[in-house]
Amino acid sequence: MEEPIIRLIEKMLYQKIILYNDLLNCFHEERVSLINVDLDKLWRISQEKEEICTKIESARMNILAGVHHHKEEKSFHLKTIMQRIPLEYKEKFQKLYLRLIKLKSEIDVLRKENMTFIDDSLNFLD
């Protein structure tokens, strides 16, 4: 893998980490808004989450374009890309990869908790 491609991937991974942190913060804010029944803020957070997800998808596509610039692949597997990183960059990329995995799992937990909170609230009202 060439140096410019490695730098592009590194830059996009950092961007994804920042975006996933932003998304995690949205889920924290969403939880507070759910508890306070702040519908205006919930709508704003929903829009913000959509914008962040669009940016994450864009970063994903940029990484895919950098790695597969000569191929017609449309799938993206971060684990596969990690296997293609040269040995001298492995440690740094491994840390970025693990940070992304951790953020994704934290987001998934919060998302599920918020959904459960909504379901419980609706069942209570019913």
Coordinates of N, CA and C in Angstrom, one line a residue:
M1 N 0.9 -1.2 0.0 CA 0.0 0.0 0.0 C 0.9 1.2 0.0
E2 N 0.6 2.2 -0.8 CA 1.4 3.4 -1.0 C 1.2 4.4 0.1
E3 N 2.2 5.2 0.4 CA 2.2 6.2 1.5 C 1.0 7.2 1.4
P4 N 0.7 7.8 0.2 CA -0.5 8.7 0.2 C -1.8 8.0 0.5
I5 N -2.0 6.8 0.2 CA -3.2 6.0 0.5 C -3.2 5.8 2.0
I6 N -2.1 5.4 2.6 CA -2.0 5.2 4.0 C -2.4 6.5 4.8
R7 N -1.9 7.6 4.3 CA -2.2 8.9 5.0 C -3.7 9.3 4.8
L8 N -4.2 9.0 3.7 CA -5.7 9.2 3.4 C -6.5 8.4 4.4
I9 N -6.2 7.1 4.5 CA -6.9 6.2 5.4 C -6.8 6.7 6.8
E10 N -5.6 7.1 7.2 CA -5.4 7.6 8.6 C -6.2 8.8 8.8
K11 N -6.2 9.7 7.9 CA -7.0 11.0 8.1 C -8.5 10.6 8.2
M12 N -9.0 9.7 7.3 CA -10.4 9.4 7.3 C -10.8 8.6 8.6
L13 N -9.9 7.8 9.1 CA -10.1 7.1 10.4 C -10.3 8.1 11.5
Y14 N -9.4 9.1 11.6 CA -9.5 10.1 12.6 C -10.8 10.9 12.4
Q15 N -11.2 11.2 11.2 CA -12.4 11.9 11.0 C -13.6 11.0 11.5
K16 N -13.5 9.7 11.2 CA -14.6 8.8 11.6 C -14.7 8.8 13.1
I17 N -13.5 8.8 13.8 CA -13.5 8.8 15.3 C -14.2 10.0 15.8
I18 N -13.9 11.2 15.2 CA -14.5 12.4 15.7 C -16.0 12.4 15.4
L19 N -16.4 11.9 14.3 CA -17.8 11.8 14.0 C -18.6 10.8 14.9
Y20 N -18.0 9.7 15.2 CA -18.6 8.7 16.1 C -18.7 9.3 17.5
N21 N -17.7 10.1 17.9 CA -17.8 10.8 19.2 C -18.9 11.7 19.2
D22 N -19.1 12.5 18.1 CA -20.2 13.4 18.0 C -21.6 12.6 18.1
L23 N -21.6 11.5 17.4 CA -22.8 10.6 17.4 C -23.1 10.1 18.8
L24 N -22.1 9.7 19.5 CA -22.2 9.2 20.9 C -22.8 10.3 21.8
N25 N -22.3 11.5 21.6 CA -22.8 12.7 22.4 C -24.3 12.9 22.0
C26 N -24.6 12.7 20.8 CA -26.1 12.9 20.4 C -26.9 11.9 21.2
F27 N -26.5 10.7 21.3 CA -27.3 9.7 22.0 C -27.4 10.0 23.5
H28 N -26.3 10.6 24.1 CA -26.4 11.0 25.5 C -27.4 12.1 25.6
E29 N -27.3 13.1 24.7 CA -28.3 14.2 24.7 C -29.7 13.7 24.5
E30 N -29.8 12.8 23.6 CA -31.2 12.2 23.3 C -31.8 11.6 24.6
R31 N -30.9 10.9 25.3 CA -31.4 10.3 26.6 C -31.9 11.3 27.5
V32 N -31.2 12.4 27.7 CA -31.6 13.5 28.6 C -32.9 14.1 28.1
S33 N -33.0 14.3 26.8 CA -34.2 14.9 26.2 C -35.4 13.9 26.3
L34 N -35.2 12.6 26.3 CA -36.3 11.7 26.5 C -36.8 11.7 27.9
I35 N -35.9 11.8 28.8 CA -36.2 11.9 30.2 C -37.0 13.2 30.5
N36 N -36.6 14.3 29.9 CA -37.2 15.6 30.1 C -38.4 15.8 29.2
V37 N -38.7 14.9 28.3 CA -39.7 15.0 27.3 C -39.6 16.3 26.5
D38 N -38.4 16.6 26.1 CA -38.1 17.8 25.3 C -38.2 17.5 23.8
L39 N -39.4 17.6 23.2 CA -39.6 17.2 21.8 C -38.9 18.0 20.8
D40 N -38.8 19.3 21.1 CA -38.0 20.2 20.2 C -36.6 19.8 20.1
K41 N -36.0 19.5 21.2 CA -34.6 19.1 21.2 C -34.4 17.7 20.6
L42 N -35.4 16.8 20.8 CA -35.3 15.5 20.2 C -35.3 15.6 18.7
W43 N -36.1 16.5 18.1 CA -36.1 16.7 16.6 C -34.8 17.2 16.2
R44 N -34.2 18.2 16.9 CA -32.9 18.7 16.5 C -31.8 17.6 16.6
I45 N -31.9 16.8 17.6 CA -30.9 15.7 17.8 C -31.1 14.7 16.6
S46 N -32.3 14.4 16.3 CA -32.5 13.5 15.2 C -31.9 14.0 13.9
Q47 N -32.1 15.3 13.6 CA -31.5 15.8 12.4 C -30.0 15.8 12.5
E48 N -29.5 16.1 13.6 CA -28.0 16.1 13.8 C -27.4 14.7 13.6
K49 N -28.1 13.7 14.1 CA -27.7 12.3 14.0 C -27.7 11.9 12.5
E50 N -28.7 12.4 11.7 CA -28.7 12.1 10.3 C -27.6 12.7 9.6
E51 N -27.2 14.0 9.9 CA -26.1 14.7 9.3 C -24.8 14.0 9.6
I52 N -24.6 13.6 10.8 CA -23.4 12.9 11.2 C -23.3 11.5 10.5
C53 N -24.4 10.8 10.4 CA -24.3 9.5 9.7 C -24.0 9.7 8.2
T54 N -24.5 10.8 7.6 CA -24.1 11.1 6.2 C -22.6 11.4 6.1
K55 N -22.1 12.1 7.1 CA -20.6 12.4 7.0 C -19.8 11.1 7.3
I56 N -20.3 10.2 8.1 CA -19.6 9.0 8.4 C -19.6 8.1 7.1
E57 N -20.7 8.1 6.4 CA -20.8 7.4 5.1 C -19.9 8.0 4.1
S58 N -19.7 9.3 4.1 CA -18.8 9.9 3.2 C -17.4 9.6 3.5
A59 N -17.0 9.6 4.7 CA -15.7 9.1 5.1 C -15.4 7.7 4.8
R60 N -16.4 6.9 4.9 CA -16.3 5.4 4.6 C -16.1 5.3 3.1
M61 N -16.8 6.1 2.3 CA -16.6 6.0 0.8 C -15.2 6.5 0.4
N62 N -14.7 7.5 1.1 CA -13.4 8.0 0.8 C -12.3 7.0 1.1
I63 N -12.5 6.3 2.2 CA -11.5 5.2 2.5 C -11.6 4.1 1.5
L64 N -12.8 3.8 1.1 CA -13.0 2.7 0.1 C -12.4 3.1 -1.2
A65 N -12.6 4.4 -1.6 CA -12.1 4.9 -2.9 C -10.5 4.8 -2.8
G66 N -9.9 5.2 -1.7 CA -8.5 5.2 -1.6 C -7.9 3.8 -1.6
V67 N -8.6 2.8 -1.0 CA -8.0 1.5 -0.9 C -8.3 0.7 -2.2
H68 N -9.5 0.9 -2.8 CA -9.9 0.1 -4.0 C -10.0 1.0 -5.2
H69 N -9.0 1.9 -5.4 CA -9.2 2.8 -6.5 C -9.1 2.2 -7.9
H70 N -8.6 0.9 -7.9 CA -8.5 0.2 -9.2 C -9.5 -0.9 -9.3
K71 N -10.3 -1.1 -8.3 CA -11.2 -2.2 -8.3 C -12.6 -1.7 -8.3
E72 N -13.5 -2.6 -8.6 CA -15.0 -2.3 -8.6 C -15.7 -2.7 -7.4
E73 N -15.0 -2.9 -6.3 CA -15.6 -3.4 -5.0 C -16.4 -2.2 -4.5
K74 N -17.5 -2.6 -3.9 CA -18.4 -1.6 -3.3 C -18.6 -1.9 -1.8
S75 N -18.0 -3.0 -1.3 CA -18.1 -3.3 0.1 C -17.0 -2.7 0.9
F76 N -17.2 -2.5 2.2 CA -16.2 -1.9 3.0 C -16.1 -2.7 4.3
H77 N -14.9 -3.2 4.6 CA -14.7 -3.9 5.8 C -13.4 -3.4 6.4
L78 N -13.6 -2.7 7.5 CA -12.4 -2.1 8.1 C -11.4 -3.1 8.5
K79 N -11.8 -4.3 8.9 CA -10.9 -5.4 9.3 C -10.0 -5.8 8.1
T80 N -10.6 -5.8 6.9 CA -9.9 -6.2 5.7 C -8.8 -5.1 5.4
I81 N -9.2 -3.9 5.6 CA -8.3 -2.8 5.3 C -7.1 -2.8 6.3
M82 N -7.4 -3.2 7.6 CA -6.4 -3.3 8.6 C -5.4 -4.3 8.2
Q83 N -5.8 -5.4 7.6 CA -4.9 -6.5 7.2 C -4.0 -6.0 6.1
R84 N -4.4 -5.0 5.3 CA -3.6 -4.5 4.2 C -2.6 -3.4 4.6
I85 N -2.7 -2.9 5.8 CA -1.8 -1.9 6.3 C -0.4 -2.5 6.5
P86 N 0.7 -1.8 6.0 CA 2.0 -2.3 6.2 C 2.4 -2.4 7.6
L87 N 3.3 -3.3 7.9 CA 3.7 -3.6 9.3 C 4.1 -2.4 10.1
E88 N 4.9 -1.4 9.5 CA 5.4 -0.3 10.2 C 4.3 0.7 10.6
Y89 N 3.1 0.6 10.1 CA 2.0 1.4 10.5 C 1.0 0.7 11.3
K90 N 1.1 -0.6 11.5 CA 0.1 -1.5 12.1 C -0.3 -1.0 13.5
E91 N 0.7 -0.7 14.4 CA 0.4 -0.3 15.7 C -0.5 0.9 15.8
K92 N -0.2 1.9 15.1 CA -1.0 3.2 15.1 C -2.4 2.9 14.5
F93 N -2.5 2.2 13.5 CA -3.8 1.9 12.9 C -4.6 1.0 13.8
Q94 N -3.9 0.1 14.5 CA -4.6 -0.8 15.4 C -5.3 0.0 16.5
K95 N -4.6 1.0 17.0 CA -5.2 1.8 18.0 C -6.5 2.6 17.5
L96 N -6.4 3.1 16.3 CA -7.5 3.8 15.7 C -8.7 2.8 15.5
Y97 N -8.3 1.6 15.0 CA -9.3 0.6 14.7 C -10.1 0.2 16.0
L98 N -9.3 0.0 17.1 CA -9.9 -0.4 18.3 C -10.8 0.7 18.9
R99 N -10.3 1.9 18.7 CA -11.1 3.1 19.2 C -12.5 3.2 18.5
L100 N -12.4 2.9 17.2 CA -13.7 2.9 16.4 C -14.6 1.8 16.8
I101 N -14.1 0.6 17.1 CA -14.9 -0.5 17.5 C -15.5 -0.2 18.9
K102 N -14.7 0.4 19.8 CA -15.3 0.8 21.1 C -16.4 1.8 21.0
L103 N -16.2 2.8 20.2 CA -17.2 3.8 20.0 C -18.5 3.3 19.4
K104 N -18.3 2.4 18.4 CA -19.5 1.8 17.8 C -20.3 0.9 18.8
S105 N -19.6 0.2 19.7 CA -20.3 -0.6 20.6 C -21.0 0.3 21.7
E106 N -20.3 1.4 22.1 CA -21.0 2.3 23.0 C -22.2 2.9 22.4
I107 N -22.1 3.3 21.2 CA -23.3 3.9 20.5 C -24.4 2.9 20.4
D108 N -24.1 1.6 20.1 CA -25.1 0.6 20.0 C -25.8 0.4 21.3
V109 N -25.0 0.4 22.4 CA -25.6 0.2 23.7 C -26.6 1.4 24.1
L110 N -26.1 2.6 23.8 CA -27.0 3.8 24.1 C -28.2 3.8 23.2
R111 N -28.0 3.4 22.0 CA -29.2 3.4 21.0 C -30.2 2.4 21.6
K112 N -29.8 1.2 22.0 CA -30.7 0.2 22.5 C -31.4 0.7 23.8
E113 N -30.6 1.3 24.7 CA -31.2 1.8 25.9 C -32.2 2.9 25.6
N114 N -32.0 3.8 24.7 CA -32.9 4.8 24.4 C -34.2 4.2 23.7
M115 N -34.0 3.2 22.9 CA -35.2 2.6 22.3 C -36.0 1.9 23.4
T116 N -35.4 1.2 24.3 CA -36.1 0.6 25.5 C -36.8 1.6 26.3
F117 N -36.2 2.8 26.5 CA -36.8 3.8 27.3 C -38.1 4.3 26.6
I118 N -38.0 4.5 25.3 CA -39.1 4.9 24.5 C -40.2 3.9 24.6
D119 N -39.9 2.6 24.4 CA -40.9 1.5 24.4 C -41.5 1.5 25.8
D120 N -40.8 1.6 26.8 CA -41.3 1.5 28.2 C -42.2 2.7 28.4
S121 N -41.8 3.9 28.0 CA -42.7 5.1 28.1 C -44.0 4.9 27.4
L122 N -44.0 4.4 26.2 CA -45.2 4.2 25.4 C -46.1 3.1 26.0
N123 N -45.5 2.1 26.5 CA -46.3 1.1 27.2 C -46.9 1.6 28.5
F124 N -46.2 2.5 29.2 CA -46.8 3.1 30.4 C -48.0 3.9 30.0
L125 N -47.9 4.7 28.9 CA -49.0 5.5 28.5 C -50.2 4.7 28.0
D126 N -49.9 3.6 27.5 CA -50.9 2.7 27.0 C -51.7 2.1 28.1

